[in-house]
Amino acid sequence: MPPRPSGRAGSTVRAPPIRPWRPAAAVSGFHHSHRSRSMSVRTRFAPSPTGFLHIGGVRTALFNWLLARHHGGRFILRIDDTDQERHVDDAVKRILDGFRWMGMDWDEGPEVGGPHGPYYQSQRAEHYRAAVDKLIASGRVYRDYSTESERNVERDASKREKRPYRFRRIVHAPDEIARFEAEGRPHALRFEVPLGRTLVLNDLIKGEVTFSTDEIGDFVIVRPNGQPLYNFASVVDDAEMEITHVVRAEEHLSNTFPQLLMFEALGAPLPAFAHVPYVAEPGSREKMSKRKTDDYAKRGVLVYLHQYIEKGYLPDALLNYLARLGWSFDGAQELFTRAELIEKFTLDRVNSSPASHDPDKLFWIEGEWMKELPVEAKIAGVVPFLAAEGLVGQPLGDAERAYVEAVVLALGDRLKTFSDVVKLGRFFFTPELTFDPDAVKKRLRKPGVPEMLGDLDALLGAVEPYDLETLEKAVHEYAEKTGRKMGDVVNPLRVATTGQAVGPGLYDCLYLLGREACRARIRQTLAMLEQTD
RNA sequence: GGCCCCGUCGUCUAGUGGUUAGGACACAUGCCUUUCACGCAUGCAGCACGGGUUCGACUCCCGUCGGGGUCACCA
């Protein structure tokens, strides 16, 4: 237990730790009841519609969603667009599509509405106005007539003297205020922070955090142009939307204390807070930065949700991975179904330290989930990628569909993401061979290989019937008869018919491709070898 | 710089004073095998550092170092 602040002036405000299933008793010093005492759990995710969702944001949203679902509560989506109201539609749609893809459904918010709407901050002006009236009545909010240049003087001085900058109320004489008003001088609305109080937050992830109000400057809640600011708007909304658990990124931990003051001034019940640590770069403790997106891309590290969607990842796999990034159940279980996650997720198992993004582990989980996927679903997932490359027609014919199914089956566990079908199985769909230079060098540029390929061409022409079993038997017999090792026959034949050194079993390839296609490819390979020898 | 948060293998984590510090990914090796993938087996690897407290510290306290946040009329 950290030492309790004692013997100093000021009261103590405590936000009690609340376990939804067993509300804690009220703690001295704070006279407001806690939200979740008698209500069901209500969580929210409040993105601002700028750019794309990155995986850190998705994870925060997921924790909110899981918490709500775990307790049979409600998950609310709110669009925090106080700042920019233009061209929001597209960004919001992208966010919503991302949520839909992840299968994180929201009970209130855009498109579905709800009893506490609207769910766009840009449409809630009257709510903020009413809250401002309330705060003004409480005497906690005042008009600030300061100019930017005046504040800059203070700020620069603070910086120079290496002390924190904190705005404190400038008290003007009544006639001065009258003059300001007469000349129409613009003013912001500020919250007057009471000095000398110690605020204690019982964060559900971080534990007990103590903060002195002396560290908080009087903050602006409404700009001169009437625009409400985040710190204020989000408190008003969380209160009105009856949010019981504010689960958000830890960068908001310090913001929580001024917010506590506003909840108090508003006379609103306090939600519980849980601050989720940031996501670090792969292999590092450093925070992932949006600015480095291009660098990450060069290293093959994907940071945005849409990038994983485009790669053909499985929502259940990403969900599983993100849940385990910073959360664990028992230290042993790695794979969780959606239902298990809902059943087992609790905030107290969320790690209080940052977790770094591990694309390798994601890829492994993805593979595990892909193994479980029924072949029908694999076909459905793979077809768009084939179609985008022009490798299959659209819509798919019956025969084509059967062929895709056979290819998917042949690919087996090699298929990790849906887009892998193009990388691993392209040769199944086009007569044009793309030769892997290393494979050609290693397997084909060997003495005797062209002659052998000639033999195999003839062999394929003679095999009857042309099926898996007979093919395998014929190749074995050929190897035996000519005194070659199986690998010395099979590997060149694979490269000659697929262009690649790796892939499904050889006989699967030969059979699926068909007799004539295989023979044509062998001849194509022979020609290639001669030309570039 | 003030204040606040954080620090177990490369990575995700288990661990709440007494453990040979456990599991997973990655990596390495072997087996399986026509390649790759899968599977199986084995191995490598960790309590940031320094002081305390204690019979005994990864676990508690203090400091240092490192990472992060905040100190906006951004969110």
PDB file of N, CA, C and O (backbone and C1' of nucleotides) in Angstrom, chain A residues 82 146 151 162 165 206 223-224 230 251 255 278 285 324 326 331 334 349 353 356 371 413-414 490 494 503, chain B residues 1 3 5-7 11-15 22-25 34-39 67 69 71-75:
ATOM      1  N   THR A  82     -15.606  16.312 -31.635  1.00  0.00           N
ATOM      2  CA  THR A  82     -15.789  17.722 -31.279  1.00  0.00           C
ATOM      3  C   THR A  82     -14.892  18.607 -32.128  1.00  0.00           C
ATOM      4  O   THR A  82     -15.239  19.727 -32.432  1.00  0.00           O
ATOM      5  N   SER A 146      -8.168  35.860 -21.113  1.00  0.00           N
ATOM      6  CA  SER A 146      -6.742  35.952 -21.470  1.00  0.00           C
ATOM      7  C   SER A 146      -6.543  35.782 -22.972  1.00  0.00           C
ATOM      8  O   SER A 146      -7.333  35.139 -23.654  1.00  0.00           O
ATOM      9  N   ARG A 151      -0.852  34.202 -22.465  1.00  0.00           N
ATOM     10  CA  ARG A 151      -0.586  32.848 -21.946  1.00  0.00           C
ATOM     11  C   ARG A 151       0.794  32.366 -22.375  1.00  0.00           C
ATOM     12  O   ARG A 151       1.488  31.681 -21.632  1.00  0.00           O
ATOM     13  N   LYS A 162      12.025  25.631 -16.215  1.00  0.00           N
ATOM     14  CA  LYS A 162      11.834  24.197 -16.018  1.00  0.00           C
ATOM     15  C   LYS A 162      10.849  23.873 -14.913  1.00  0.00           C
ATOM     16  O   LYS A 162      11.112  23.060 -14.031  1.00  0.00           O
ATOM     17  N   TYR A 165       3.794  24.315 -16.401  1.00  0.00           N
ATOM     18  CA  TYR A 165       2.913  25.457 -16.657  1.00  0.00           C
ATOM     19  C   TYR A 165       1.509  25.137 -16.165  1.00  0.00           C
ATOM     20  O   TYR A 165       0.929  24.132 -16.520  1.00  0.00           O
ATOM     21  N   LYS A 206      -4.377  -0.130 -12.947  1.00  0.00           N
ATOM     22  CA  LYS A 206      -3.172   0.466 -12.377  1.00  0.00           C
ATOM     23  C   LYS A 206      -3.125   0.433 -10.860  1.00  0.00           C
ATOM     24  O   LYS A 206      -2.078   0.660 -10.263  1.00  0.00           O
ATOM     25  N   ARG A 223     -14.169  26.450 -25.714  1.00  0.00           N
ATOM     26  CA  ARG A 223     -13.410  27.474 -26.426  1.00  0.00           C
ATOM     27  C   ARG A 223     -14.272  28.714 -26.649  1.00  0.00           C
ATOM     28  O   ARG A 223     -15.503  28.627 -26.615  1.00  0.00           O
ATOM     29  N   PRO A 224     -13.619  29.842 -26.937  1.00  0.00           N
ATOM     30  CA  PRO A 224     -14.388  31.066 -27.211  1.00  0.00           C
ATOM     31  C   PRO A 224     -15.420  30.866 -28.326  1.00  0.00           C
ATOM     32  O   PRO A 224     -16.487  31.471 -28.318  1.00  0.00           O
ATOM     33  N   TYR A 230     -12.437  18.026 -25.247  1.00  0.00           N
ATOM     34  CA  TYR A 230     -12.502  16.609 -24.921  1.00  0.00           C
ATOM     35  C   TYR A 230     -12.727  16.312 -23.447  1.00  0.00           C
ATOM     36  O   TYR A 230     -13.638  15.563 -23.074  1.00  0.00           O
ATOM     37  N   GLU A 251      -2.759   6.870 -21.659  1.00  0.00           N
ATOM     38  CA  GLU A 251      -2.386   8.270 -21.845  1.00  0.00           C
ATOM     39  C   GLU A 251      -3.425   9.185 -21.192  1.00  0.00           C
ATOM     40  O   GLU A 251      -3.180  10.358 -20.973  1.00  0.00           O
ATOM     41  N   ASN A 255      -5.355  12.663 -17.218  1.00  0.00           N
ATOM     42  CA  ASN A 255      -6.585  13.412 -17.506  1.00  0.00           C
ATOM     43  C   ASN A 255      -7.714  13.052 -16.547  1.00  0.00           C
ATOM     44  O   ASN A 255      -8.674  13.801 -16.387  1.00  0.00           O
ATOM     45  N   TYR A 278      -0.018   1.011 -23.078  1.00  0.00           N
ATOM     46  CA  TYR A 278       0.156   1.158 -24.516  1.00  0.00           C
ATOM     47  C   TYR A 278       0.719  -0.113 -25.157  1.00  0.00           C
ATOM     48  O   TYR A 278       1.210  -1.000 -24.465  1.00  0.00           O
ATOM     49  N   ARG A 285      10.359  -1.985 -26.049  1.00  0.00           N
ATOM     50  CA  ARG A 285       9.470  -1.447 -25.013  1.00  0.00           C
ATOM     51  C   ARG A 285       8.935  -0.097 -25.466  1.00  0.00           C
ATOM     52  O   ARG A 285       8.206   0.559 -24.742  1.00  0.00           O
ATOM     53  N   ARG A 324      -4.998 -11.595 -25.847  1.00  0.00           N
ATOM     54  CA  ARG A 324      -3.850 -12.107 -25.099  1.00  0.00           C
ATOM     55  C   ARG A 324      -2.701 -11.111 -25.006  1.00  0.00           C
ATOM     56  O   ARG A 324      -1.734 -11.346 -24.306  1.00  0.00           O
ATOM     57  N   GLY A 326      -1.438  -8.455 -23.374  1.00  0.00           N
ATOM     58  CA  GLY A 326      -1.666  -7.659 -22.180  1.00  0.00           C
ATOM     59  C   GLY A 326      -2.712  -8.238 -21.247  1.00  0.00           C
ATOM     60  O   GLY A 326      -3.022  -7.656 -20.214  1.00  0.00           O
ATOM     61  N   GLY A 331      -2.073 -18.077 -17.450  1.00  0.00           N
ATOM     62  CA  GLY A 331      -0.655 -18.210 -17.732  1.00  0.00           C
ATOM     63  C   GLY A 331      -0.330 -19.393 -18.614  1.00  0.00           C
ATOM     64  O   GLY A 331       0.823 -19.623 -18.946  1.00  0.00           O
ATOM     65  N   GLU A 334      -3.464 -20.262 -24.443  1.00  0.00           N
ATOM     66  CA  GLU A 334      -3.164 -19.277 -25.482  1.00  0.00           C
ATOM     67  C   GLU A 334      -4.328 -19.090 -26.443  1.00  0.00           C
ATOM     68  O   GLU A 334      -4.540 -18.018 -26.972  1.00  0.00           O
ATOM     69  N   ARG A 349      -7.132  -9.241 -14.689  1.00  0.00           N
ATOM     70  CA  ARG A 349      -6.069 -10.040 -15.302  1.00  0.00           C
ATOM     71  C   ARG A 349      -5.365  -9.256 -16.419  1.00  0.00           C
ATOM     72  O   ARG A 349      -4.570  -9.819 -17.154  1.00  0.00           O
ATOM     73  N   SER A 353       1.605  -3.328 -17.215  1.00  0.00           N
ATOM     74  CA  SER A 353       2.750  -2.824 -17.972  1.00  0.00           C
ATOM     75  C   SER A 353       2.521  -3.029 -19.465  1.00  0.00           C
ATOM     76  O   SER A 353       1.747  -3.882 -19.866  1.00  0.00           O
ATOM     77  N   SER A 356       4.397  -5.554 -26.072  1.00  0.00           N
ATOM     78  CA  SER A 356       4.780  -5.186 -27.431  1.00  0.00           C
ATOM     79  C   SER A 356       4.160  -6.132 -28.444  1.00  0.00           C
ATOM     80  O   SER A 356       4.004  -7.323 -28.211  1.00  0.00           O
ATOM     81  N   LYS A 371      -6.520 -23.726 -39.144  1.00  0.00           N
ATOM     82  CA  LYS A 371      -6.655 -25.193 -39.122  1.00  0.00           C
ATOM     83  C   LYS A 371      -8.065 -25.621 -38.757  1.00  0.00           C
ATOM     84  O   LYS A 371      -8.541 -26.668 -39.186  1.00  0.00           O
ATOM     85  N   ASP A 413      -2.501 -27.132 -44.193  1.00  0.00           N
ATOM     86  CA  ASP A 413      -2.045 -26.217 -43.142  1.00  0.00           C
ATOM     87  C   ASP A 413      -1.057 -25.171 -43.627  1.00  0.00           C
ATOM     88  O   ASP A 413      -0.666 -24.296 -42.865  1.00  0.00           O
ATOM     89  N   ARG A 414      -0.656 -25.296 -44.886  1.00  0.00           N
ATOM     90  CA  ARG A 414       0.269 -24.283 -45.390  1.00  0.00           C
ATOM     91  C   ARG A 414      -0.438 -22.948 -45.542  1.00  0.00           C
ATOM     92  O   ARG A 414       0.192 -21.897 -45.550  1.00  0.00           O
ATOM     93  N   VAL A 490      11.784 -36.373 -57.495  1.00  0.00           N
ATOM     94  CA  VAL A 490      10.616 -35.604 -57.058  1.00  0.00           C
ATOM     95  C   VAL A 490      10.862 -34.090 -57.072  1.00  0.00           C
ATOM     96  O   VAL A 490      10.025 -33.325 -57.549  1.00  0.00           O
ATOM     97  N   ARG A 494       8.935 -31.332 -59.250  1.00  0.00           N
ATOM     98  CA  ARG A 494       8.112 -30.298 -58.621  1.00  0.00           C
ATOM     99  C   ARG A 494       8.411 -28.926 -59.222  1.00  0.00           C
ATOM    100  O   ARG A 494       7.501 -28.197 -59.613  1.00  0.00           O
ATOM    101  N   GLY A 503       5.649 -26.421 -51.580  1.00  0.00           N
ATOM    102  CA  GLY A 503       4.239 -26.452 -51.926  1.00  0.00           C
ATOM    103  C   GLY A 503       3.606 -27.761 -51.484  1.00  0.00           C
ATOM    104  O   GLY A 503       4.219 -28.532 -50.741  1.00  0.00           O
TER     105      GLY A 503
ATOM    106  P     G B   1      15.332  16.004 -16.388  1.00  0.00           P
ATOM    107  O5'   G B   1      14.498  17.273 -15.866  1.00  0.00           O
ATOM    108  C5'   G B   1      15.099  18.212 -14.994  1.00  0.00           C
ATOM    109  C4'   G B   1      14.042  19.180 -14.534  1.00  0.00           C
ATOM    110  C3'   G B   1      12.831  18.549 -13.865  1.00  0.00           C
ATOM    111  O3'   G B   1      13.065  18.346 -12.482  1.00  0.00           O
ATOM    112  C1'   G B   1      12.088  20.049 -15.532  1.00  0.00           C
ATOM    113  P     C B   3       8.231  15.765  -8.345  1.00  0.00           P
ATOM    114  O5'   C B   3       6.766  15.356  -8.836  1.00  0.00           O
ATOM    115  C5'   C B   3       5.617  15.917  -8.211  1.00  0.00           C
ATOM    116  C4'   C B   3       4.385  15.536  -8.991  1.00  0.00           C
ATOM    117  C3'   C B   3       4.207  14.051  -9.259  1.00  0.00           C
ATOM    118  O3'   C B   3       3.637  13.376  -8.150  1.00  0.00           O
ATOM    119  C1'   C B   3       3.847  15.233 -11.268  1.00  0.00           C
ATOM    120  P     C B   5       2.020   6.686  -9.479  1.00  0.00           P
ATOM    121  O5'   C B   5       1.931   5.909 -10.872  1.00  0.00           O
ATOM    122  C5'   C B   5       0.675   5.527 -11.411  1.00  0.00           C
ATOM    123  C4'   C B   5       0.880   4.895 -12.763  1.00  0.00           C
ATOM    124  C3'   C B   5       1.848   3.727 -12.805  1.00  0.00           C
ATOM    125  O3'   C B   5       1.218   2.526 -12.402  1.00  0.00           O
ATOM    126  C1'   C B   5       2.332   5.195 -14.583  1.00  0.00           C
ATOM    127  P     C B   6       2.105   1.401 -11.694  1.00  0.00           P
ATOM    128  O5'   C B   6       3.070   0.901 -12.863  1.00  0.00           O
ATOM    129  C5'   C B   6       2.553   0.137 -13.935  1.00  0.00           C
ATOM    130  C4'   C B   6       3.625  -0.097 -14.965  1.00  0.00           C
ATOM    131  C3'   C B   6       4.868  -0.838 -14.504  1.00  0.00           C
ATOM    132  O3'   C B   6       4.648  -2.236 -14.449  1.00  0.00           O
ATOM    133  C1'   C B   6       5.497   0.994 -15.853  1.00  0.00           C
ATOM    134  P     G B   7       5.658  -3.149 -13.515  1.00  0.00           P
ATOM    135  O5'   G B   7       6.985  -3.208 -14.399  1.00  0.00           O
ATOM    136  C5'   G B   7       6.926  -3.716 -15.770  1.00  0.00           C
ATOM    137  C4'   G B   7       8.353  -3.913 -16.270  1.00  0.00           C
ATOM    138  C3'   G B   7       9.163  -4.776 -15.308  1.00  0.00           C
ATOM    139  O3'   G B   7       9.584  -6.063 -15.749  1.00  0.00           O
ATOM    140  C1'   G B   7      10.184  -2.600 -15.652  1.00  0.00           C
ATOM    141  P     U B  11      12.108  -8.485 -24.747  1.00  0.00           P
ATOM    142  O5'   U B  11      10.843  -9.070 -25.529  1.00  0.00           O
ATOM    143  C5'   U B  11      10.304  -8.365 -26.648  1.00  0.00           C
ATOM    144  C4'   U B  11       9.087  -9.105 -27.152  1.00  0.00           C
ATOM    145  C3'   U B  11       8.053  -9.433 -26.090  1.00  0.00           C
ATOM    146  O3'   U B  11       7.201  -8.342 -25.809  1.00  0.00           O
ATOM    147  C1'   U B  11       8.482 -11.363 -27.358  1.00  0.00           C
ATOM    148  P     C B  12       6.477  -8.255 -24.399  1.00  0.00           P
ATOM    149  O5'   C B  12       5.344  -9.366 -24.551  1.00  0.00           O
ATOM    150  C5'   C B  12       4.306  -9.219 -25.520  1.00  0.00           C
ATOM    151  C4'   C B  12       3.293 -10.323 -25.322  1.00  0.00           C
ATOM    152  C3'   C B  12       2.829 -10.495 -23.884  1.00  0.00           C
ATOM    153  O3'   C B  12       1.816  -9.556 -23.556  1.00  0.00           O
ATOM    154  C1'   C B  12       3.400 -12.603 -24.780  1.00  0.00           C
ATOM    155  P     U B  13       1.700  -9.091 -22.046  1.00  0.00           P
ATOM    156  O5'   U B  13       1.293 -10.453 -21.339  1.00  0.00           O
ATOM    157  C5'   U B  13       1.735 -10.769 -20.046  1.00  0.00           C
ATOM    158  C4'   U B  13       1.549 -12.241 -19.847  1.00  0.00           C
ATOM    159  C3'   U B  13       1.745 -12.712 -18.423  1.00  0.00           C
ATOM    160  O3'   U B  13       0.540 -12.525 -17.683  1.00  0.00           O
ATOM    161  C1'   U B  13       2.952 -14.114 -19.890  1.00  0.00           C
ATOM    162  P     A B  14       0.641 -12.260 -16.123  1.00  0.00           P
ATOM    163  O5'   A B  14       0.974 -13.725 -15.601  1.00  0.00           O
ATOM    164  C5'   A B  14       0.032 -14.770 -15.829  1.00  0.00           C
ATOM    165  C4'   A B  14       0.475 -16.033 -15.127  1.00  0.00           C
ATOM    166  C3'   A B  14       0.853 -15.871 -13.662  1.00  0.00           C
ATOM    167  O3'   A B  14      -0.298 -15.826 -12.844  1.00  0.00           O
ATOM    168  C1'   A B  14       2.389 -17.298 -14.772  1.00  0.00           C
ATOM    169  P     G B  15      -0.398 -14.751 -11.677  1.00  0.00           P
ATOM    170  O5'   G B  15       0.718 -15.238 -10.682  1.00  0.00           O
ATOM    171  C5'   G B  15       0.754 -16.619 -10.276  1.00  0.00           C
ATOM    172  C4'   G B  15       2.149 -16.932  -9.780  1.00  0.00           C
ATOM    173  C3'   G B  15       2.457 -16.117  -8.530  1.00  0.00           C
ATOM    174  O3'   G B  15       2.736 -16.972  -7.434  1.00  0.00           O
ATOM    175  C1'   G B  15       4.211 -15.940 -10.176  1.00  0.00           C
ATOM    176  P     G B  22      11.255 -23.091 -14.587  1.00  0.00           P
ATOM    177  O5'   G B  22       9.953 -23.701 -15.247  1.00  0.00           O
ATOM    178  C5'   G B  22       9.148 -24.624 -14.521  1.00  0.00           C
ATOM    179  C4'   G B  22       7.696 -24.418 -14.874  1.00  0.00           C
ATOM    180  C3'   G B  22       7.427 -24.152 -16.349  1.00  0.00           C
ATOM    181  O3'   G B  22       7.409 -25.324 -17.133  1.00  0.00           O
ATOM    182  C1'   G B  22       6.301 -22.543 -15.069  1.00  0.00           C
ATOM    183  P     G B  23       7.912 -25.237 -18.660  1.00  0.00           P
ATOM    184  O5'   G B  23       6.648 -24.633 -19.402  1.00  0.00           O
ATOM    185  C5'   G B  23       5.393 -25.320 -19.338  1.00  0.00           C
ATOM    186  C4'   G B  23       4.307 -24.452 -19.931  1.00  0.00           C
ATOM    187  C3'   G B  23       4.547 -23.985 -21.360  1.00  0.00           C
ATOM    188  O3'   G B  23       4.203 -24.978 -22.311  1.00  0.00           O
ATOM    189  C1'   G B  23       3.839 -22.165 -20.049  1.00  0.00           C
ATOM    190  P     A B  24       4.984 -25.003 -23.717  1.00  0.00           P
ATOM    191  O5'   A B  24       4.438 -23.692 -24.450  1.00  0.00           O
ATOM    192  C5'   A B  24       3.067 -23.614 -24.829  1.00  0.00           C
ATOM    193  C4'   A B  24       2.797 -22.267 -25.468  1.00  0.00           C
ATOM    194  C3'   A B  24       3.730 -21.902 -26.621  1.00  0.00           C
ATOM    195  O3'   A B  24       3.319 -22.493 -27.841  1.00  0.00           O
ATOM    196  C1'   A B  24       3.547 -20.072 -25.141  1.00  0.00           C
ATOM    197  P     C B  25       4.392 -22.725 -28.997  1.00  0.00           P
ATOM    198  O5'   C B  25       4.673 -21.254 -29.541  1.00  0.00           O
ATOM    199  C5'   C B  25       3.641 -20.521 -30.211  1.00  0.00           C
ATOM    200  C4'   C B  25       4.161 -19.164 -30.614  1.00  0.00           C
ATOM    201  C3'   C B  25       5.441 -19.173 -31.439  1.00  0.00           C
ATOM    202  O3'   C B  25       5.162 -19.395 -32.809  1.00  0.00           O
ATOM    203  C1'   C B  25       5.649 -17.593 -29.714  1.00  0.00           C
ATOM    204  P     U B  34       9.304 -39.701 -48.572  1.00  0.00           P
ATOM    205  O5'   U B  34       9.941 -38.336 -49.051  1.00  0.00           O
ATOM    206  C5'   U B  34      11.193 -38.324 -49.726  1.00  0.00           C
ATOM    207  C4'   U B  34      11.281 -37.095 -50.578  1.00  0.00           C
ATOM    208  C3'   U B  34      10.753 -35.848 -49.892  1.00  0.00           C
ATOM    209  O3'   U B  34      11.783 -35.227 -49.158  1.00  0.00           O
ATOM    210  C1'   U B  34       9.785 -36.056 -52.059  1.00  0.00           C
ATOM    211  P     U B  35      11.439 -34.305 -47.931  1.00  0.00           P
ATOM    212  O5'   U B  35      11.227 -32.879 -48.604  1.00  0.00           O
ATOM    213  C5'   U B  35      12.321 -32.230 -49.257  1.00  0.00           C
ATOM    214  C4'   U B  35      11.862 -30.875 -49.731  1.00  0.00           C
ATOM    215  C3'   U B  35      11.210 -30.018 -48.654  1.00  0.00           C
ATOM    216  O3'   U B  35      12.182 -29.312 -47.903  1.00  0.00           O
ATOM    217  C1'   U B  35       9.878 -30.005 -50.608  1.00  0.00           C
ATOM    218  P     C B  36      12.004 -29.157 -46.338  1.00  0.00           P
ATOM    219  O5'   C B  36      10.807 -28.116 -46.244  1.00  0.00           O
ATOM    220  C5'   C B  36      10.956 -26.780 -46.723  1.00  0.00           C
ATOM    221  C4'   C B  36       9.608 -26.128 -46.854  1.00  0.00           C
ATOM    222  C3'   C B  36       8.753 -26.127 -45.590  1.00  0.00           C
ATOM    223  O3'   C B  36       9.112 -25.080 -44.718  1.00  0.00           O
ATOM    224  C1'   C B  36       7.430 -26.787 -47.442  1.00  0.00           C
ATOM    225  P     A B  37       8.932 -25.261 -43.137  1.00  0.00           P
ATOM    226  O5'   A B  37       7.351 -25.453 -42.988  1.00  0.00           O
ATOM    227  C5'   A B  37       6.486 -24.326 -43.090  1.00  0.00           C
ATOM    228  C4'   A B  37       5.040 -24.778 -43.054  1.00  0.00           C
ATOM    229  C3'   A B  37       4.587 -25.526 -41.809  1.00  0.00           C
ATOM    230  O3'   A B  37       4.289 -24.658 -40.738  1.00  0.00           O
ATOM    231  C1'   A B  37       3.809 -26.655 -43.715  1.00  0.00           C
ATOM    232  P     C B  38       4.562 -25.170 -39.235  1.00  0.00           P
ATOM    233  O5'   C B  38       3.538 -26.393 -39.089  1.00  0.00           O
ATOM    234  C5'   C B  38       2.138 -26.173 -39.190  1.00  0.00           C
ATOM    235  C4'   C B  38       1.401 -27.483 -39.108  1.00  0.00           C
ATOM    236  C3'   C B  38       1.692 -28.318 -37.880  1.00  0.00           C
ATOM    237  O3'   C B  38       0.959 -27.869 -36.752  1.00  0.00           O
ATOM    238  C1'   C B  38       1.743 -29.701 -39.785  1.00  0.00           C
ATOM    239  P     G B  39       1.619 -27.910 -35.314  1.00  0.00           P
ATOM    240  O5'   G B  39       1.823 -29.464 -35.059  1.00  0.00           O
ATOM    241  C5'   G B  39       0.689 -30.339 -35.001  1.00  0.00           C
ATOM    242  C4'   G B  39       1.159 -31.755 -34.863  1.00  0.00           C
ATOM    243  C3'   G B  39       2.183 -31.995 -33.765  1.00  0.00           C
ATOM    244  O3'   G B  39       1.555 -32.160 -32.503  1.00  0.00           O
ATOM    245  C1'   G B  39       2.946 -33.000 -35.746  1.00  0.00           C
ATOM    246  P     G B  67      14.893   5.736 -22.555  1.00  0.00           P
ATOM    247  O5'   G B  67      13.449   5.068 -22.499  1.00  0.00           O
ATOM    248  C5'   G B  67      13.151   3.967 -23.361  1.00  0.00           C
ATOM    249  C4'   G B  67      11.751   3.471 -23.084  1.00  0.00           C
ATOM    250  C3'   G B  67      10.645   4.516 -23.168  1.00  0.00           C
ATOM    251  O3'   G B  67      10.255   4.788 -24.499  1.00  0.00           O
ATOM    252  C1'   G B  67      10.344   3.226 -21.224  1.00  0.00           C
ATOM    253  P     G B  69       4.480   8.941 -24.770  1.00  0.00           P
ATOM    254  O5'   G B  69       3.447   9.381 -23.639  1.00  0.00           O
ATOM    255  C5'   G B  69       2.168   8.779 -23.580  1.00  0.00           C
ATOM    256  C4'   G B  69       1.477   9.197 -22.307  1.00  0.00           C
ATOM    257  C3'   G B  69       1.255  10.684 -22.129  1.00  0.00           C
ATOM    258  O3'   G B  69       0.105  11.121 -22.820  1.00  0.00           O
ATOM    259  C1'   G B  69       2.081   9.762 -20.112  1.00  0.00           C
ATOM    260  P     C B  71      -1.660  17.784 -21.257  1.00  0.00           P
ATOM    261  O5'   C B  71      -0.893  18.743 -20.239  1.00  0.00           O
ATOM    262  C5'   C B  71      -1.549  19.234 -19.081  1.00  0.00           C
ATOM    263  C4'   C B  71      -0.559  19.953 -18.229  1.00  0.00           C
ATOM    264  C3'   C B  71       0.196  21.076 -18.926  1.00  0.00           C
ATOM    265  O3'   C B  71      -0.580  22.269 -18.951  1.00  0.00           O
ATOM    266  C1'   C B  71       1.695  19.768 -17.688  1.00  0.00           C
ATOM    267  P     A B  72      -0.428  23.307 -20.082  1.00  0.00           P
ATOM    268  O5'   A B  72      -1.898  23.013 -20.681  1.00  0.00           O
ATOM    269  C5'   A B  72      -1.993  22.434 -21.892  1.00  0.00           C
ATOM    270  C4'   A B  72      -2.619  23.423 -22.847  1.00  0.00           C
ATOM    271  C3'   A B  72      -4.124  23.125 -22.976  1.00  0.00           C
ATOM    272  O3'   A B  72      -5.018  24.184 -22.813  1.00  0.00           O
ATOM    273  C1'   A B  72      -2.895  22.639 -25.026  1.00  0.00           C
ATOM    274  P     C B  73      -4.747  25.700 -23.095  1.00  0.00           P
ATOM    275  O5'   C B  73      -6.005  25.864 -24.038  1.00  0.00           O
ATOM    276  C5'   C B  73      -7.084  24.953 -23.963  1.00  0.00           C
ATOM    277  C4'   C B  73      -7.861  25.095 -25.248  1.00  0.00           C
ATOM    278  C3'   C B  73      -6.874  25.210 -26.438  1.00  0.00           C
ATOM    279  O3'   C B  73      -6.915  24.058 -27.272  1.00  0.00           O
ATOM    280  C1'   C B  73      -8.366  27.137 -26.265  1.00  0.00           C
ATOM    281  P     C B  74      -7.617  23.646 -28.481  1.00  0.00           P
ATOM    282  O5'   C B  74      -6.924  22.274 -28.865  1.00  0.00           O
ATOM    283  C5'   C B  74      -7.458  21.069 -28.318  1.00  0.00           C
ATOM    284  C4'   C B  74      -7.243  19.984 -29.315  1.00  0.00           C
ATOM    285  C3'   C B  74      -7.980  18.694 -29.034  1.00  0.00           C
ATOM    286  O3'   C B  74      -9.303  18.762 -29.504  1.00  0.00           O
ATOM    287  C1'   C B  74      -5.720  18.241 -29.534  1.00  0.00           C
ATOM    288  P     A B  75     -10.510  18.226 -28.648  1.00  0.00           P
ATOM    289  O5'   A B  75     -10.300  16.650 -28.768  1.00  0.00           O
ATOM    290  C5'   A B  75     -10.426  15.990 -30.018  1.00  0.00           C
ATOM    291  C4'   A B  75      -9.857  14.607 -29.864  1.00  0.00           C
ATOM    292  C3'   A B  75     -10.465  13.779 -28.753  1.00  0.00           C
ATOM    293  O3'   A B  75     -11.653  13.129 -29.169  1.00  0.00           O
ATOM    294  C1'   A B  75      -8.126  13.708 -28.564  1.00  0.00           C
TER     295        A B  75
END
